Amino acid sequence: EPEVTQTPSHQVTQMGQEVILRCVPISNHLYFYWYRQILGQKVEFLVSFYNNEISEKSEIFDDQFSVERPDGSNFTLKIRSTKLEDSAMYFCASSAGSSPDTQYFGPGTRLTVL
Amino acid sequence: AQSVAQPEDQVNVAEGNPLTVKCTYSVSGNPYLFWYVQYPNRGLQFLLKYITGDNLVKGSYGFEAEFNKSQTSFHLKKPSALVSDSALYFCASYTGFQKLVFGTGTRLLVSP
């Protein structure tokens, strides 16, 4: 069964550093997403991406964040200058279509900002 | 604001007993509702969804969920719980075309 994969599983960085989180969505999916889950809190939507552009983003997704699909398989989330409060589990997801299609999630990348 | 609520932080049930994990929603338009399960150190696994039609939806691993429009609820159920069902369960709903909003999660603990 196809799966969403994410690398790395755990990333530790110093405050102010740039990080890139990587995801390989399910191959025939067209919509891609990033969500985050701060420890002990709910899963929060960050951004959706379709047809090589951002289609929706939350207020969390400020200028420090960017997304890219650099090739036909990868989907990345970049945080330009990390803050302590960016520490969270980041989930990538993909879906074949928009609502009401199911979003399938990857295993997550745990980002720790020191 | 459109939202999903899970009123219980934890549900405890003995193995073999039926289980229910509760979810209520507040969304405009037609609700598209989902249940996901998260095992330790794993991602969110899709269990089932309601789009339209039959109010009883069947999903993976013997789980089912009942959509109730009048009570704006979408409770997750299983007739006979297994210890291996112990995990964190999230209810979610689409708001708009692409964004899922999640509940706070309910930890299910099934004791032997």
CSV table of C-alpha atoms in Angstrom, one decimal:
chain,number,residue,atom,x,y,z
A,1,GLU,CA,0.0,0.0,0.0
A,2,PRO,CA,1.5,3.4,-1.0
A,3,GLU,CA,2.6,5.6,2.0
A,4,VAL,CA,3.7,9.1,2.6
A,5,THR,CA,7.3,9.1,3.8
A,6,GLN,CA,9.1,11.8,5.7
A,7,THR,CA,12.8,12.5,6.5
A,8,PRO,CA,14.4,13.0,8.9
A,9,SER,CA,12.4,11.4,11.7
A,10,HIS,CA,14.0,13.7,14.2
A,11,GLN,CA,15.8,17.0,13.7
A,12,VAL,CA,17.6,19.0,16.3
A,13,THR,CA,18.6,22.5,15.5
A,14,GLN,CA,19.8,25.7,17.2
A,15,MET,CA,17.5,28.7,17.4
A,16,GLY,CA,18.0,30.9,14.3
A,17,GLN,CA,19.1,28.1,12.0
A,18,GLU,CA,17.3,27.1,8.9
A,19,VAL,CA,15.7,23.7,8.6
A,20,ILE,CA,14.2,21.8,5.7
A,21,LEU,CA,11.8,19.0,6.3
A,22,ARG,CA,11.3,16.5,3.5
A,23,CYS,CA,8.3,14.5,2.4
A,24,VAL,CA,7.5,12.1,-0.4
A,25,PRO,CA,3.8,12.1,-1.0
A,26,ILE,CA,1.8,9.2,-2.5
A,27,SER,CA,2.8,9.2,-6.2
A,28,ASN,CA,-0.5,9.8,-7.9
A,29,HIS,CA,-1.7,12.4,-5.4
A,30,LEU,CA,-2.1,16.1,-6.4
A,31,TYR,CA,-2.7,17.9,-3.2
A,32,PHE,CA,0.0,18.2,-0.5
A,33,TYR,CA,-0.2,19.5,3.0
A,34,TRP,CA,1.8,20.3,6.1
A,35,TYR,CA,0.4,20.1,9.6
A,36,ARG,CA,2.1,20.4,13.0
A,37,GLN,CA,1.4,19.1,16.5
A,38,ILE,CA,3.0,20.9,19.4
A,39,LEU,CA,3.5,18.4,22.3
A,40,GLY,CA,0.3,17.8,24.1
A,41,GLN,CA,-1.8,19.9,21.7
A,42,LYS,CA,-4.0,19.3,18.7
A,43,VAL,CA,-2.9,18.8,15.1
A,44,GLU,CA,-2.9,22.2,13.3
A,45,PHE,CA,-3.1,22.9,9.6
A,46,LEU,CA,-0.2,24.9,8.2
A,47,VAL,CA,-0.5,25.0,4.4
A,48,SER,CA,-1.9,23.2,1.4
A,49,PHE,CA,-0.2,23.1,-2.0
A,50,TYR,CA,-1.6,22.3,-5.4
A,51,ASN,CA,-0.5,22.8,-9.0
A,52,ASN,CA,2.9,24.1,-7.8
A,53,GLU,CA,1.5,26.9,-5.6
A,54,ILE,CA,0.1,27.5,-2.2
A,55,SER,CA,-3.6,27.2,-2.2
A,56,GLU,CA,-4.4,27.8,1.4
A,57,LYS,CA,-2.4,28.7,4.5
A,58,SER,CA,-3.0,29.3,8.2
A,59,GLU,CA,-2.0,32.3,10.2
A,60,ILE,CA,0.8,30.2,11.7
A,61,PHE,CA,2.4,30.0,8.2
A,62,ASP,CA,4.2,33.3,8.2
A,63,ASP,CA,7.1,34.6,6.2
A,64,GLN,CA,9.5,32.3,8.1
A,65,PHE,CA,7.9,29.3,6.4
A,66,SER,CA,8.0,28.2,2.8
A,67,VAL,CA,7.1,25.1,0.8
A,68,GLU,CA,8.4,23.8,-2.4
A,69,ARG,CA,8.0,20.8,-4.7
A,70,PRO,CA,11.5,20.8,-6.2
A,71,ASP,CA,11.0,17.7,-8.4
A,72,GLY,CA,8.3,15.3,-9.3
A,73,SER,CA,8.4,13.4,-6.0
A,74,ASN,CA,9.5,15.6,-3.1
A,75,PHE,CA,7.6,18.2,-1.1
A,76,THR,CA,9.6,20.3,1.4
A,77,LEU,CA,8.9,22.6,4.3
A,78,LYS,CA,11.5,25.2,5.0
A,79,ILE,CA,11.7,27.2,8.2
A,80,ARG,CA,14.1,30.1,7.7
A,81,SER,CA,15.1,31.1,11.2
A,82,THR,CA,13.8,28.7,13.7
A,83,LYS,CA,12.4,29.8,17.1
A,84,LEU,CA,12.0,27.8,20.3
A,85,GLU,CA,8.2,27.7,19.7
A,86,ASP,CA,8.7,25.9,16.3
A,87,SER,CA,9.5,22.8,18.3
A,88,ALA,CA,6.8,20.3,17.3
A,89,MET,CA,6.0,17.2,15.3
A,90,TYR,CA,5.5,18.2,11.6
A,91,PHE,CA,3.3,16.0,9.5
A,92,CYS,CA,3.1,15.9,5.7
A,93,ALA,CA,0.0,14.7,4.1
A,94,SER,CA,-1.3,14.1,0.6
A,95,SER,CA,-4.6,13.5,-1.1
A,96,ALA,CA,-5.8,12.6,-4.6
A,97,GLY,CA,-8.2,15.5,-4.7
A,98,SER,CA,-9.5,18.3,-2.4
A,99,SER,CA,-12.4,17.9,0.0
A,100,PRO,CA,-13.8,15.3,0.7
A,101,ASP,CA,-10.9,13.2,-0.4
A,102,THR,CA,-9.0,11.5,2.4
A,103,GLN,CA,-5.7,13.0,3.4
A,104,TYR,CA,-3.0,10.4,4.1
A,105,PHE,CA,-0.3,11.3,6.6
A,106,GLY,CA,3.3,10.5,6.9
A,107,PRO,CA,5.0,9.4,10.2
A,108,GLY,CA,6.1,12.9,11.0
A,109,THR,CA,9.4,14.7,11.7
A,110,ARG,CA,10.0,15.7,15.3
A,111,LEU,CA,11.7,19.1,15.3
A,112,THR,CA,13.5,20.2,18.4
A,113,VAL,CA,14.8,23.8,18.5
A,114,LEU,CA,17.4,24.5,21.2
B,1,ALA,CA,-15.5,29.2,14.0
B,2,GLN,CA,-15.7,25.7,12.5
B,3,SER,CA,-14.5,23.2,15.0
B,4,VAL,CA,-14.4,19.6,16.2
B,5,ALA,CA,-14.6,18.7,19.8
B,6,GLN,CA,-13.6,15.5,21.6
B,7,PRO,CA,-14.9,15.9,25.2
B,8,GLU,CA,-12.9,13.0,26.7
B,9,ASP,CA,-9.2,13.1,27.2
B,10,GLN,CA,-9.1,9.4,28.0
B,11,VAL,CA,-11.4,6.5,27.6
B,12,ASN,CA,-10.7,3.3,29.6
B,13,VAL,CA,-12.3,0.0,28.6
B,14,ALA,CA,-11.7,-3.7,29.3
B,15,GLU,CA,-10.7,-6.0,26.5
B,16,GLY,CA,-13.7,-7.6,24.9
B,17,ASN,CA,-16.1,-4.8,25.9
B,18,PRO,CA,-17.6,-2.3,23.4
B,19,LEU,CA,-15.9,1.0,23.1
B,20,THR,CA,-17.1,4.5,22.2
B,21,VAL,CA,-14.9,7.6,21.5
B,22,LYS,CA,-17.0,10.7,21.2
B,23,CYS,CA,-16.8,13.6,18.7
B,24,THR,CA,-19.0,16.5,18.0
B,25,TYR,CA,-18.7,19.0,15.2
B,26,SER,CA,-19.6,22.5,14.4
B,27,VAL,CA,-19.1,23.2,10.7
B,28,SER,CA,-21.1,25.0,8.1
B,29,GLY,CA,-22.4,23.3,5.1
B,30,ASN,CA,-22.1,19.5,4.6
B,31,PRO,CA,-19.8,18.0,7.2
B,32,TYR,CA,-17.0,15.7,5.9
B,33,LEU,CA,-15.8,13.9,9.0
B,34,PHE,CA,-12.8,11.6,9.6
B,35,TRP,CA,-11.3,9.5,12.3
B,36,TYR,CA,-7.6,9.0,12.5
B,37,VAL,CA,-5.5,6.9,14.9
B,38,GLN,CA,-2.0,7.6,16.2
B,39,TYR,CA,0.1,4.9,17.7
B,40,PRO,CA,3.3,5.9,19.6
B,41,ASN,CA,6.0,7.3,17.4
B,42,ARG,CA,3.8,6.8,14.4
B,43,GLY,CA,1.9,9.2,12.1
B,44,LEU,CA,-1.8,9.6,11.8
B,45,GLN,CA,-3.5,6.5,10.2
B,46,PHE,CA,-6.9,7.0,8.5
B,47,LEU,CA,-9.6,4.8,10.0
B,48,LEU,CA,-12.9,5.9,8.3
B,49,LYS,CA,-14.8,8.9,7.0
B,50,TYR,CA,-18.4,10.1,6.5
B,51,ILE,CA,-19.3,12.1,3.4
B,52,THR,CA,-22.9,11.3,2.7
B,53,GLY,CA,-25.3,8.4,2.7
B,54,ASP,CA,-25.6,5.8,5.4
B,55,ASN,CA,-25.1,7.2,8.9
B,56,LEU,CA,-23.2,4.1,10.0
B,57,VAL,CA,-19.7,4.1,8.4
B,58,LYS,CA,-17.5,1.1,8.6
B,59,GLY,CA,-13.7,1.4,8.6
B,60,SER,CA,-10.4,-0.4,9.3
B,61,TYR,CA,-9.7,-2.8,12.1
B,62,GLY,CA,-13.4,-3.4,12.9
B,63,PHE,CA,-14.1,0.3,13.8
B,64,GLU,CA,-17.3,2.0,12.8
B,65,ALA,CA,-18.7,5.4,13.4
B,66,GLU,CA,-22.2,6.8,13.6
B,67,PHE,CA,-23.1,10.1,12.1
B,68,ASN,CA,-25.9,11.9,13.9
B,69,LYS,CA,-27.0,15.2,12.3
B,70,SER,CA,-29.4,16.2,15.0
B,71,GLN,CA,-26.8,15.8,17.7
B,72,THR,CA,-23.9,17.0,15.4
B,73,SER,CA,-22.0,14.0,16.5
B,74,PHE,CA,-19.7,11.4,14.9
B,75,HIS,CA,-18.8,8.9,17.6
B,76,LEU,CA,-16.3,6.1,16.9
B,77,LYS,CA,-17.3,2.6,18.1
B,78,LYS,CA,-16.1,-0.9,18.2
B,79,PRO,CA,-18.1,-3.9,19.4
B,80,SER,CA,-15.2,-5.7,21.1
B,81,ALA,CA,-12.1,-3.8,22.1
B,82,LEU,CA,-8.6,-5.2,21.8
B,83,VAL,CA,-5.5,-4.3,23.9
B,84,SER,CA,-3.8,-3.4,20.6
B,85,ASP,CA,-6.5,-0.7,20.0
B,86,SER,CA,-4.8,1.4,22.7
B,87,ALA,CA,-3.8,4.6,21.0
B,88,LEU,CA,-4.6,8.2,20.5
B,89,TYR,CA,-7.7,8.9,18.4
B,90,PHE,CA,-8.4,12.1,16.5
B,91,CYS,CA,-11.7,13.3,15.0
B,92,ALA,CA,-11.3,15.7,12.1
B,93,SER,CA,-13.4,17.7,9.6
B,94,TYR,CA,-12.8,19.6,6.5
B,95,THR,CA,-13.3,23.3,6.7
B,96,GLY,CA,-13.3,24.7,3.2
B,97,PHE,CA,-11.7,22.7,0.4
B,98,GLN,CA,-8.4,21.6,1.7
B,99,LYS,CA,-8.0,22.3,5.4
B,100,LEU,CA,-8.7,19.6,8.0
B,101,VAL,CA,-9.4,20.8,11.6
B,102,PHE,CA,-8.7,18.3,14.3
B,103,GLY,CA,-10.1,17.6,17.8
B,104,THR,CA,-7.8,17.5,20.8
B,105,GLY,CA,-7.6,13.8,20.7
B,106,THR,CA,-8.8,11.0,23.0
B,107,ARG,CA,-6.4,8.5,24.5
B,108,LEU,CA,-8.0,5.0,24.5
B,109,LEU,CA,-6.6,2.6,27.0
B,110,VAL,CA,-7.8,-1.0,26.7
B,111,SER,CA,-6.9,-3.2,29.7
B,112,PRO,CA,-6.4,-7.0,29.5
